[in-house]
mmCIF file of C-alpha atoms in Angstrom:
data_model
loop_
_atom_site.group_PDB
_atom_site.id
_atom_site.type_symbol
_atom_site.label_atom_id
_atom_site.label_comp_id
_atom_site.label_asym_id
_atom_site.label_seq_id
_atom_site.Cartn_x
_atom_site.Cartn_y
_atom_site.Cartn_z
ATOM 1 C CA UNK A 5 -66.219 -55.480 -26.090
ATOM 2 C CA UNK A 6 -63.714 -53.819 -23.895
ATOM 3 C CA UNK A 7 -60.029 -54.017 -24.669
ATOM 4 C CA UNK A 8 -58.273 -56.077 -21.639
ATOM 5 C CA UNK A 9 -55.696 -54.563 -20.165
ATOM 6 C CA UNK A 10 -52.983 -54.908 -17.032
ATOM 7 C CA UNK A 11 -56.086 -53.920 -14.960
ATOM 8 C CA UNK A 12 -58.252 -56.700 -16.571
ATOM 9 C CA UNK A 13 -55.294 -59.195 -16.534
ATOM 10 C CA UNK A 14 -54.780 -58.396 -12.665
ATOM 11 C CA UNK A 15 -58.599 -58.451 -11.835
ATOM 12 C CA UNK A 16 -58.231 -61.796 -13.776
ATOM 13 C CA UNK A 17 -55.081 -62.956 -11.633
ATOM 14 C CA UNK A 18 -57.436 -61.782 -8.606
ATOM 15 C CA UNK A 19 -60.236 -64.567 -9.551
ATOM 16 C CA UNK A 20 -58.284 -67.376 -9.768
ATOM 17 C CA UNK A 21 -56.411 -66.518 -6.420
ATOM 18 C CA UNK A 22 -60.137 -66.408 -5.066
ATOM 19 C CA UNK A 23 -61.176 -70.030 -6.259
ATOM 20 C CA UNK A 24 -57.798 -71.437 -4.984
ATOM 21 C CA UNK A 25 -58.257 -70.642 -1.842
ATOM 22 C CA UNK A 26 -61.995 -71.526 -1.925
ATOM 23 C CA UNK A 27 -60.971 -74.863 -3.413
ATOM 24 C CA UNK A 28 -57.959 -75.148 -0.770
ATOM 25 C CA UNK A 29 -60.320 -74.626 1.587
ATOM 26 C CA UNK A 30 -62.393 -77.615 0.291
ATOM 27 C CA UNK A 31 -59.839 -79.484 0.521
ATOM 28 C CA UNK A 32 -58.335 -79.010 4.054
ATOM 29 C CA UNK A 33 -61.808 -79.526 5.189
ATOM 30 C CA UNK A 34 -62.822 -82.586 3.139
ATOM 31 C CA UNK A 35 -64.375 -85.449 5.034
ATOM 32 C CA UNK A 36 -64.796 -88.706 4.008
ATOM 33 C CA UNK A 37 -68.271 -90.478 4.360
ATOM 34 C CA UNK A 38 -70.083 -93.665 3.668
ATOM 35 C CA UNK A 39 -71.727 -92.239 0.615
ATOM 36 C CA UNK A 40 -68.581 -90.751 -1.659
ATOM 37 C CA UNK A 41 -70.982 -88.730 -3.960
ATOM 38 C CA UNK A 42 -72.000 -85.836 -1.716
ATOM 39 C CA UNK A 43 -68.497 -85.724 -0.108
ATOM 40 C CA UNK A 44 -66.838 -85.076 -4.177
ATOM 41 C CA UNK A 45 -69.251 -82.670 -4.666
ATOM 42 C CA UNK A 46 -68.143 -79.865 -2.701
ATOM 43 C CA UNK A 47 -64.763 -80.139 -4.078
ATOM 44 C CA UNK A 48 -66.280 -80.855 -7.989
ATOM 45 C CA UNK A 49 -67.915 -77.611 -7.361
ATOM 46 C CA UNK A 50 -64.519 -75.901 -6.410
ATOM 47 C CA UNK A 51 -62.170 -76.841 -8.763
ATOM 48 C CA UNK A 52 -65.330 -76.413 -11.392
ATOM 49 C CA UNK A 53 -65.013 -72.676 -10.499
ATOM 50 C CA UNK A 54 -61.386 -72.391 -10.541
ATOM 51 C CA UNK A 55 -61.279 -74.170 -13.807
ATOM 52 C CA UNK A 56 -63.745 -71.532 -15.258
ATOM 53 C CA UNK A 57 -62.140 -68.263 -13.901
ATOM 54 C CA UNK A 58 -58.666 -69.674 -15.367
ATOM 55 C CA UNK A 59 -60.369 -70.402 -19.409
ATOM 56 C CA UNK A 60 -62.106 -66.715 -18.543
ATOM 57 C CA UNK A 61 -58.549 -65.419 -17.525
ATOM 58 C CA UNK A 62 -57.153 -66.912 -21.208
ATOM 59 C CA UNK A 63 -60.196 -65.016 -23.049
ATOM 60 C CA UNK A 64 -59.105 -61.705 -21.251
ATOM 61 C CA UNK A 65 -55.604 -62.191 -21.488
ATOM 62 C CA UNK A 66 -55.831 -63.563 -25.554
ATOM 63 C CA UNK A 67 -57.934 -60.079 -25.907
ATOM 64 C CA UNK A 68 -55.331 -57.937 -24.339
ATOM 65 C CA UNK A 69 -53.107 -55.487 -25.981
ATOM 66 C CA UNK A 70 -49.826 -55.825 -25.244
ATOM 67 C CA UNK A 71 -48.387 -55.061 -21.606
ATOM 68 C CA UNK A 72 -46.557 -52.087 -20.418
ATOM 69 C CA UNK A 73 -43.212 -52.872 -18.458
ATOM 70 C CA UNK A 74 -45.407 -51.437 -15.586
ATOM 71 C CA UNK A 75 -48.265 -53.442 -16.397
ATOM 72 C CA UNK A 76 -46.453 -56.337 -16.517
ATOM 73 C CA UNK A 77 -44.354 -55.529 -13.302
ATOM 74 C CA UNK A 78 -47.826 -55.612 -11.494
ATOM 75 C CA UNK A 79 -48.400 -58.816 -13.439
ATOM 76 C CA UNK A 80 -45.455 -60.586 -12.337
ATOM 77 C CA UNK A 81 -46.056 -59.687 -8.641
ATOM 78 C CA UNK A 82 -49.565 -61.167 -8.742
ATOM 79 C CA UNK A 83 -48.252 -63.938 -10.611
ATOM 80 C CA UNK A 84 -45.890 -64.702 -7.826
ATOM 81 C CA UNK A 85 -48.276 -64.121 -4.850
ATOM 82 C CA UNK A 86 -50.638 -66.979 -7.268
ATOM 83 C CA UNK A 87 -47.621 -69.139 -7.441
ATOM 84 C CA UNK A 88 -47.994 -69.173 -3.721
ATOM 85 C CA UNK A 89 -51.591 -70.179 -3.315
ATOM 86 C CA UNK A 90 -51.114 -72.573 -6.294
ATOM 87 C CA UNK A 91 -48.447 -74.173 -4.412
ATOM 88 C CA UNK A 92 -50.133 -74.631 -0.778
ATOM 89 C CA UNK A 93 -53.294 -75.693 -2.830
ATOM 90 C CA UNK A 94 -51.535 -78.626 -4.888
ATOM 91 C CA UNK A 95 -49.672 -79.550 -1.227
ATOM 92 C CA UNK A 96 -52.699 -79.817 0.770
ATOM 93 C CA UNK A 97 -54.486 -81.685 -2.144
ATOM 94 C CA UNK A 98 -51.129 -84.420 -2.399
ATOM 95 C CA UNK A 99 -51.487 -84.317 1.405
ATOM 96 C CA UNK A 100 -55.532 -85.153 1.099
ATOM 97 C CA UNK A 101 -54.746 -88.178 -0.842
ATOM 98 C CA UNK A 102 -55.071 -90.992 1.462
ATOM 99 C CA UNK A 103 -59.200 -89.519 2.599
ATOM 100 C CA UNK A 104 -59.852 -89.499 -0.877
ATOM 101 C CA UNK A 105 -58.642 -93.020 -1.593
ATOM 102 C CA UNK A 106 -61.009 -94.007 1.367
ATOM 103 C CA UNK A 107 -63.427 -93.127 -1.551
ATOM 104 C CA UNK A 108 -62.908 -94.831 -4.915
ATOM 105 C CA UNK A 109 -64.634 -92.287 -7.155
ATOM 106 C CA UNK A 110 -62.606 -89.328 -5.486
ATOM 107 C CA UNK A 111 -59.015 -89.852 -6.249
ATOM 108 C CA UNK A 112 -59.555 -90.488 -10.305
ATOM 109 C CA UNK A 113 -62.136 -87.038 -10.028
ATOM 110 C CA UNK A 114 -59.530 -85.416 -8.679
ATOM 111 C CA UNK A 115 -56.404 -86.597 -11.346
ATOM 112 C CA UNK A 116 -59.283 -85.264 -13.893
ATOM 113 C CA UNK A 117 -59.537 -82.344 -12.584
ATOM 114 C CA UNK A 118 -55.431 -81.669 -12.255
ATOM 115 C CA UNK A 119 -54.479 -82.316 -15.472
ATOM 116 C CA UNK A 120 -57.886 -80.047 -16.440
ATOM 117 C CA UNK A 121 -56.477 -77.183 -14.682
ATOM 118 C CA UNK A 122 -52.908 -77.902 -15.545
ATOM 119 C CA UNK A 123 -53.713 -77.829 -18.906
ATOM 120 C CA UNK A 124 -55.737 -74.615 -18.438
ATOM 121 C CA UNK A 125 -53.243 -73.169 -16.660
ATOM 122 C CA UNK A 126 -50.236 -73.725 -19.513
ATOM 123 C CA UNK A 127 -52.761 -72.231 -22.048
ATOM 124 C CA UNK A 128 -53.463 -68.900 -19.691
ATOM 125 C CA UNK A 129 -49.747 -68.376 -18.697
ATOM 126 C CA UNK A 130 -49.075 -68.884 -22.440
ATOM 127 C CA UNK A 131 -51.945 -65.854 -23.395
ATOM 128 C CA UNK A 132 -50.455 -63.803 -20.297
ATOM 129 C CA UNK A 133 -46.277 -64.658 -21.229
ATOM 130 C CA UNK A 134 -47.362 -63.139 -24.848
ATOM 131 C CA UNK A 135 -48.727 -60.277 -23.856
ATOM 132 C CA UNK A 136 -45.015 -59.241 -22.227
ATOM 133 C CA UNK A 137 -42.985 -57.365 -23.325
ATOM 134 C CA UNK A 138 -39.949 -59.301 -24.946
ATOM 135 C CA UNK A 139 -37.251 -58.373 -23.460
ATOM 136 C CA UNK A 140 -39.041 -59.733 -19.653
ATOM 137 C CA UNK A 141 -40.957 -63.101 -21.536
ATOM 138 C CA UNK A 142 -38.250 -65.052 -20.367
ATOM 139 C CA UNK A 143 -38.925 -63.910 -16.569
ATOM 140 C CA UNK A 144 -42.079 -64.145 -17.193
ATOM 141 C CA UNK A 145 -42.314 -67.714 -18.097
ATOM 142 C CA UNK A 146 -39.619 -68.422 -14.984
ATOM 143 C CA UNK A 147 -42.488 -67.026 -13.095
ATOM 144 C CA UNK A 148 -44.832 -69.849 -14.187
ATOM 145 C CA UNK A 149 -42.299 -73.008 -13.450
ATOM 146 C CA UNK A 150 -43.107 -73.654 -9.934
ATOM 147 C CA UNK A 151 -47.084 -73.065 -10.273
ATOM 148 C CA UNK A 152 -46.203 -76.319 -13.059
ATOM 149 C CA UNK A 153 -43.877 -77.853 -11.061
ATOM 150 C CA UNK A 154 -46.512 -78.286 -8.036
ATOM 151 C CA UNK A 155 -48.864 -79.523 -11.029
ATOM 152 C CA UNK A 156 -46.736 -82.150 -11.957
ATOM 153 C CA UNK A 157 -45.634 -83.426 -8.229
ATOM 154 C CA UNK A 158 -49.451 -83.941 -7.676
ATOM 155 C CA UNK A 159 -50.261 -85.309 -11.065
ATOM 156 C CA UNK A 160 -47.656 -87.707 -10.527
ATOM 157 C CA UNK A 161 -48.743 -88.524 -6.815
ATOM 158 C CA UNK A 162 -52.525 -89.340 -7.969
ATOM 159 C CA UNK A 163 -51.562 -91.488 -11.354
#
């Protein structure tokens, strides 16, 4: 196996910036339909594949050595340009709500899936916030409250 690194941590950070905006893509273009199943399962397959690249970003992160202030300089700016993407992602999806209550299986998918990634997400900020060197872990884990602020808005908003 190969030793993660920044590089691997960033290429990481990369893949889950990808599936958000395929899955806030998904989202701004859901329509609802008389069926409800093949509607859900563009947007199952979406957050599916975010929810993957983030537990594969934990593995490489959890296998990293530890960060270089430079490496985890770079980290922090992808981290923030994330945050961003997270952010517009979780507003469009709180914004969705009312098309997906048009469908009773949607809504309830989509709390599932929330607190899936949420929970994902905690773990690989967690992996990522340990690999940092300590004197910048506290930035780093100021970098991560609004990416779980936006999680818990639209947790709260489909419960």
């Amino acid at each position: 196996p190969i030793l993660a690194s920044g590089a691997t941590i960033l290429t990481a950070l990369s893949e889950i910036q990808n599936n958000t905006s395929a899955l806030n893509n998904t989202v701004t273009s859901f329509q609802p339909g008389l069926v409800g199943l093949t509607e859900v399962l563009p947007l199952l397959s979406a957050s599916t594949a975010l929810l993957a690249s983030i537990n594969s970003a934990t593995a490489v992160a959890s296998s990293s050595a530890n960060l270089t202030t430079d490496e985890a300089i770079s980290v922090a700016g992808a981290t923030e340009s994330l945050a961003t993407a997270v952010n517009t992602t979780l507003a469009n999806v709180i914004r969705t709500k009312p098309k997906y209550d048009t469908l009773l299986i949607v809504s309830p998918v989509v709390l599932l899936n929330l607190k899936l990634e949420k929970e994902a997400t905690d773990r690989f900020g967690a992996a990522v916030v340990a690999k940092v060197p300590a004197g910048l872990q506290g930035i780093a884990e100021n970098l991560l409250v609004p990416i779980d602020d936006s999680f818990e808005e639209a947790i709260a908003v489909y419960e």
